[in-house]
Amino acid sequence: MDLSGRVAIVTGSGRGIGRAIALKLAEDGATVVVNDIGSPEPIEGVAAEIRAMKRQSLAVLADVSSAPEVSKLVETTVSKYGQVDILVNNAGIVRDQLLVRMSEADWDRVIEVDLKSVFLCTAAVLRHMMKQRWGRIISITSVVGIAGNPGQANYASAKAGIIGFSRTVAKEVASRGITVNAIAPGFIDTEMTQRLDEKHRQEIVGRIPAGCLGTPRDVAETVAFLTSDEAKYITGQVLSVDGGLLGAWW
Ligand code: NAD
């Protein structure tokens, strides 16, 4: 894809799927703002990798569940590069527990980080994209948001919320040249899934028709396509990147 001249923000891109997305968009020519929470080293590292590719990049620490920090992330981007064309809502956490044992704090934190952040970041970039009459918003949901998964009522609710949100906002902004889509990964090999014990991991692999976990790059390639000019007529969609898992579940 040719993304030269485009400016992208990728949330939660210090590692895992977000990092792979940031690197792929940069490889395709975009300027990329790398965001995460916590210590600055991971995002500085990803931004340095991007600069080594002779692309522009900025690392911005921000908690995307906080309105003032999201505002800082988007305004820093626009004041440095003059525009924001692509937003990838990737940041996410899990706090798994069966519902009968789930605390209110674990419910609230997952909804804030996985769903409220999507509202905050999307609303903040839309103001700029509507003026530009061009924009691409892609949010990372999950097959769990479509099919459900025991122990993940908070996570599945947040991820299902992203789907309703994306379909709605897609309709609101379609006439402005802005597309809004969601990608639903299955099981991807990252720190999030490396926490699973080996037995559980093997059970999951046994249920995936493709016979293996996906890679962060598999998700990143799909994001890059949806951000391109070529994908301009695709909006309000949820695209599974799951080696056939969802089809096998139904
Ligand atoms: P990960 O835990 O490796 O990475 C998530 C990143 O988000 C981390 O760098 C983390 O620090 C960051 N983050 C967390 N809270 C944040 C906040 N408040 N503000 C900014 N950044 C924050 O996970 P991953 O596997 O790379 O997952 C990326 C996305 O893909 C998540 O939304 C996840 O729910 C989704 N997903 C992952 C899988 C999978 O199998 N790995 C499957 C489906 C969906």
Coordinates of N, CA and C in Angstrom, one line a residue, residues 17 140-144 183-188 219 239-242:
I17 N 0.8 -6.5 18.8 CA 0.1 -6.2 17.5 C 0.3 -4.7 17.2
I140 N -9.2 -2.4 16.9 CA -9.0 -3.8 17.1 C -9.9 -4.4 18.1
T141 N -10.9 -5.1 17.6 CA -11.8 -5.8 18.5 C -11.3 -7.2 18.7
S142 N -12.1 -8.2 18.7 CA -11.7 -9.6 19.0 C -12.8 -10.6 18.6
V143 N -12.4 -11.8 18.2 CA -13.5 -12.8 17.9 C -14.3 -13.0 19.2
V144 N -13.7 -12.7 20.4 CA -14.4 -12.9 21.6 C -15.5 -11.9 21.7
I183 N -11.3 -4.7 13.2 CA -10.6 -6.0 12.8 C -10.7 -6.9 14.0
A184 N -11.1 -8.1 13.8 CA -11.3 -9.1 14.9 C -10.3 -10.2 14.8
P185 N -9.2 -10.0 15.5 CA -8.2 -11.1 15.5 C -8.7 -12.3 16.3
G186 N -8.2 -13.5 15.9 CA -8.5 -14.7 16.8 C -7.4 -14.7 17.8
F187 N -6.6 -15.8 17.9 CA -5.5 -15.9 18.8 C -4.2 -15.6 18.1
I188 N -3.6 -14.5 18.6 CA -2.3 -14.0 17.9 C -1.2 -14.2 19.0
V219 N -2.2 -9.3 11.4 CA -3.1 -8.2 11.7 C -2.7 -6.9 11.0
L239 N -13.8 -7.3 10.2 CA -13.0 -8.3 9.4 C -12.3 -9.2 10.4
S240 N -12.6 -10.5 10.3 CA -11.9 -11.5 11.2 C -10.5 -11.9 10.6
V241 N -9.5 -11.9 11.5 CA -8.2 -12.4 11.1 C -7.8 -13.4 12.1
D242 N -8.3 -14.7 11.8 CA -8.4 -15.7 12.8 C -8.1 -17.1 12.4

